[in-house]
Amino acid sequence: MTSKTSTSSPSTTNGGLTHFDQGGQAHMVDVGDKNSTHRIAVAAGKIRMQAATFEIIQSGNAKKGDVIGIARIAAIMAAKRTSDLIPLCHPLALTRVTVDFQLVPENHSVECQAQVETYGKTGVEMEALTAVQVGLLTIYDMCKAVDRGMVMSDIRVLEKHGGKSGDWTAMID
């Protein structure tokens, strides 16, 4: 097997896309020379549903159990397993994962926010996003028997801290 190596930085040869080499082949980014820093990422999203479904969640009377409690555990587990789901993510030793859910009666939705932290050489944005998405998917799974039309939306990174690029906060709500 012939191996091609490039002396050019992937970020300068591929329009800033770091997961592709000069020949356009996917690869895991080398973070070996990066400094370990405290990394934090916050992500959020929501799931909208019918009023009756929202009431079931709010009352805690779902047939499968505590929807929000189970969704929280699923989200935390997902953050820990992100590198098993996203092929080019580095496996990380997470130091903290918090997941909060907010019930919003005005539009029959549940908002999820996850904060993930580590001390390491790469960020935790993917782990925060995965936590949010799996938390919302768990709500869908637990309530789909009464509402198959639930809609997950607005899944996004709200902020990140640490690393070479420093702090970043989303400019949109």
One Martini backbone bead per residue (centre of mass of N, CA, C, O) as a GRO file, in nm:
protein
  173
    1MET     BB    1   0.095   0.037   0.024
    2THR     BB    2   0.050   0.367  -0.052
    3SER     BB    3   0.175   0.667   0.091
    4LYS     BB    4   0.054   0.990   0.149
    5THR     BB    5   0.213   1.300   0.199
    6SER     BB    6   0.180   1.622   0.362
    7THR     BB    7   0.303   1.960   0.415
    8SER     BB    8   0.034   2.069   0.412
    9SER     BB    9  -0.221   2.226   0.537
   10PRO     BB   10  -0.548   2.136   0.542
   11SER     BB   11  -0.665   2.431   0.591
   12THR     BB   12  -0.520   2.542   0.313
   13THR     BB   13  -0.611   2.306   0.092
   14ASN     BB   14  -0.949   2.285   0.200
   15GLY     BB   15  -1.100   2.545   0.299
   16GLY     BB   16  -1.068   2.446   0.623
   17LEU     BB   17  -1.082   2.135   0.599
   18THR     BB   18  -0.944   1.903   0.834
   19HIS     BB   19  -1.064   1.600   0.727
   20PHE     BB   20  -0.874   1.664   0.472
   21ASP     BB   21  -0.660   1.608   0.241
   22GLN     BB   22  -0.505   1.704  -0.047
   23GLY     BB   23  -0.672   1.452  -0.195
   24GLY     BB   24  -0.962   1.426  -0.026
   25GLN     BB   25  -0.907   1.251   0.218
   26ALA     BB   26  -1.002   1.105   0.491
   27HIS     BB   27  -0.914   1.216   0.833
   28MET     BB   28  -0.760   1.229   1.129
   29VAL     BB   29  -0.674   1.465   1.326
   30ASP     BB   30  -0.377   1.602   1.437
   31VAL     BB   31  -0.323   1.669   1.805
   32GLY     BB   32  -0.029   1.624   1.927
   33ASP     BB   33   0.073   1.948   1.926
   34LYS     BB   34  -0.132   2.028   2.116
   35ASN     BB   35  -0.269   2.186   2.374
   36SER     BB   36  -0.376   2.146   2.688
   37THR     BB   37  -0.715   2.232   2.771
   38HIS     BB   38  -0.991   2.383   2.874
   39ARG     BB   39  -1.296   2.241   2.762
   40ILE     BB   40  -1.600   2.398   2.627
   41ALA     BB   41  -1.949   2.304   2.556
   42VAL     BB   42  -2.256   2.439   2.415
   43ALA     BB   43  -2.579   2.295   2.360
   44ALA     BB   44  -2.889   2.297   2.155
   45GLY     BB   45  -3.250   2.214   2.163
   46LYS     BB   46  -3.568   2.092   2.018
   47ILE     BB   47  -3.911   1.971   2.090
   48ARG     BB   48  -4.210   1.931   1.920
   49MET     BB   49  -4.566   1.902   2.014
   50GLN     BB   50  -4.837   1.797   2.127
   51ALA     BB   51  -5.027   1.880   2.390
   52ALA     BB   52  -5.073   1.589   2.500
   53THR     BB   53  -4.774   1.512   2.511
   54PHE     BB   54  -4.679   1.733   2.698
   55GLU     BB   55  -4.860   1.646   2.937
   56ILE     BB   56  -4.732   1.373   2.984
   57ILE     BB   57  -4.453   1.480   3.054
   58GLN     BB   58  -4.533   1.687   3.276
   59SER     BB   59  -4.686   1.462   3.462
   60GLY     BB   60  -4.530   1.170   3.448
   61ASN     BB   61  -4.738   0.949   3.265
   62ALA     BB   62  -4.564   0.766   3.114
   63LYS     BB   63  -4.542   0.435   3.030
   64LYS     BB   64  -4.207   0.434   3.025
   65GLY     BB   65  -4.175   0.690   3.213
   66ASP     BB   66  -3.923   0.915   3.277
   67VAL     BB   67  -3.850   1.105   3.024
   68ILE     BB   68  -3.637   1.313   3.126
   69GLY     BB   69  -3.453   1.124   3.287
   70ILE     BB   70  -3.382   0.936   3.048
   71ALA     BB   71  -3.278   1.156   2.854
   72ARG     BB   72  -3.041   1.242   3.031
   73ILE     BB   73  -2.888   0.975   3.034
   74ALA     BB   74  -2.863   0.945   2.727
   75ALA     BB   75  -2.701   1.205   2.681
   76ILE     BB   76  -2.457   1.131   2.852
   77MET     BB   77  -2.387   0.869   2.705
   78ALA     BB   78  -2.345   1.000   2.425
   79ALA     BB   79  -2.108   1.182   2.490
   80LYS     BB   80  -1.920   0.930   2.565
   81ARG     BB   81  -1.985   0.798   2.246
   82THR     BB   82  -1.913   0.977   1.997
   83SER     BB   83  -1.665   0.822   1.861
   84ASP     BB   84  -1.864   0.577   1.779
   85LEU     BB   85  -2.049   0.764   1.573
   86ILE     BB   86  -1.810   0.956   1.480
   87PRO     BB   87  -1.550   0.867   1.289
   88LEU     BB   88  -1.342   1.146   1.342
   89CYS     BB   89  -1.353   1.130   1.639
   90HIS     BB   90  -1.217   1.172   1.934
   91PRO     BB   91  -1.137   1.022   2.210
   92LEU     BB   92  -1.263   1.128   2.532
   93ALA     BB   93  -1.199   1.263   2.855
   94LEU     BB   94  -1.449   1.339   3.039
   95THR     BB   95  -1.531   1.566   3.318
   96ARG     BB   96  -1.818   1.687   3.205
   97VAL     BB   97  -2.189   1.643   3.219
   98THR     BB   98  -2.466   1.848   3.131
   99VAL     BB   99  -2.835   1.819   3.150
  100ASP     BB  100  -3.105   2.026   3.035
  101PHE     BB  101  -3.460   2.073   3.086
  102GLN     BB  102  -3.728   2.261   2.919
  103LEU     BB  103  -4.051   2.343   2.966
  104VAL     BB  104  -4.278   2.474   2.697
  105PRO     BB  105  -4.608   2.551   2.691
  106GLU     BB  106  -4.658   2.763   2.457
  107ASN     BB  107  -4.521   2.525   2.232
  108HIS     BB  108  -4.491   2.231   2.308
  109SER     BB  109  -4.189   2.208   2.444
  110VAL     BB  110  -3.846   2.083   2.455
  111GLU     BB  111  -3.553   2.184   2.602
  112CYS     BB  112  -3.200   2.142   2.532
  113GLN     BB  113  -2.898   2.139   2.743
  114ALA     BB  114  -2.541   2.107   2.691
  115GLN     BB  115  -2.246   2.041   2.894
  116VAL     BB  116  -1.899   2.007   2.804
  117GLU     BB  117  -1.592   1.862   2.949
  118THR     BB  118  -1.228   1.913   2.925
  119TYR     BB  119  -0.881   1.803   2.921
  120GLY     BB  120  -0.733   1.897   2.608
  121LYS     BB  121  -0.667   1.891   2.236
  122THR     BB  122  -0.987   1.894   2.199
  123GLY     BB  123  -1.298   1.951   2.145
  124VAL     BB  124  -1.673   1.932   2.260
  125GLU     BB  125  -1.899   1.982   2.045
  126MET     BB  126  -1.989   1.696   1.956
  127GLU     BB  127  -2.077   1.602   2.239
  128ALA     BB  128  -2.298   1.815   2.281
  129LEU     BB  129  -2.466   1.753   2.027
  130THR     BB  130  -2.517   1.455   2.089
  131ALA     BB  131  -2.664   1.491   2.352
  132VAL     BB  132  -2.903   1.650   2.244
  133GLN     BB  133  -3.003   1.459   2.023
  134VAL     BB  134  -3.045   1.207   2.208
  135GLY     BB  135  -3.238   1.334   2.406
  136LEU     BB  136  -3.458   1.394   2.188
  137LEU     BB  137  -3.484   1.104   2.079
  138THR     BB  138  -3.587   0.987   2.346
  139ILE     BB  139  -3.847   1.139   2.356
  140TYR     BB  140  -3.956   1.028   2.098
  141ASP     BB  141  -3.947   0.726   2.173
  142MET     BB  142  -4.137   0.755   2.434
  143CYS     BB  143  -4.383   0.919   2.244
  144LYS     BB  144  -4.462   0.786   1.958
  145ALA     BB  145  -4.738   0.642   2.028
  146VAL     BB  146  -4.885   0.952   2.044
  147ASP     BB  147  -4.639   1.109   1.853
  148ARG     BB  148  -4.504   1.118   1.524
  149GLY     BB  149  -4.482   1.460   1.480
  150MET     BB  150  -4.235   1.530   1.598
  151VAL     BB  151  -3.994   1.815   1.629
  152MET     BB  152  -3.665   1.867   1.558
  153SER     BB  153  -3.464   2.163   1.654
  154ASP     BB  154  -3.204   2.385   1.684
  155ILE     BB  155  -2.936   2.242   1.655
  156ARG     BB  156  -2.659   2.377   1.852
  157VAL     BB  157  -2.398   2.584   1.906
  158LEU     BB  158  -2.342   2.834   2.156
  159GLU     BB  159  -2.053   2.744   2.288
  160LYS     BB  160  -1.690   2.798   2.328
  161HIS     BB  161  -1.393   2.683   2.512
  162GLY     BB  162  -1.080   2.694   2.427
  163GLY     BB  163  -0.796   2.683   2.287
  164LYS     BB  164  -0.663   2.843   2.017
  165SER     BB  165  -0.951   2.996   1.944
  166GLY     BB  166  -1.108   3.008   2.201
  167ASP     BB  167  -1.379   3.202   2.215
  168TRP     BB  168  -1.735   3.122   2.144
  169THR     BB  169  -2.044   3.279   2.022
  170ALA     BB  170  -2.343   3.284   1.926
  171MET     BB  171  -2.545   3.512   1.713
  172ILE     BB  172  -2.793   3.324   1.756
  173ASP     BB  173  -3.120   3.201   1.875
   0.00000   0.00000   0.00000
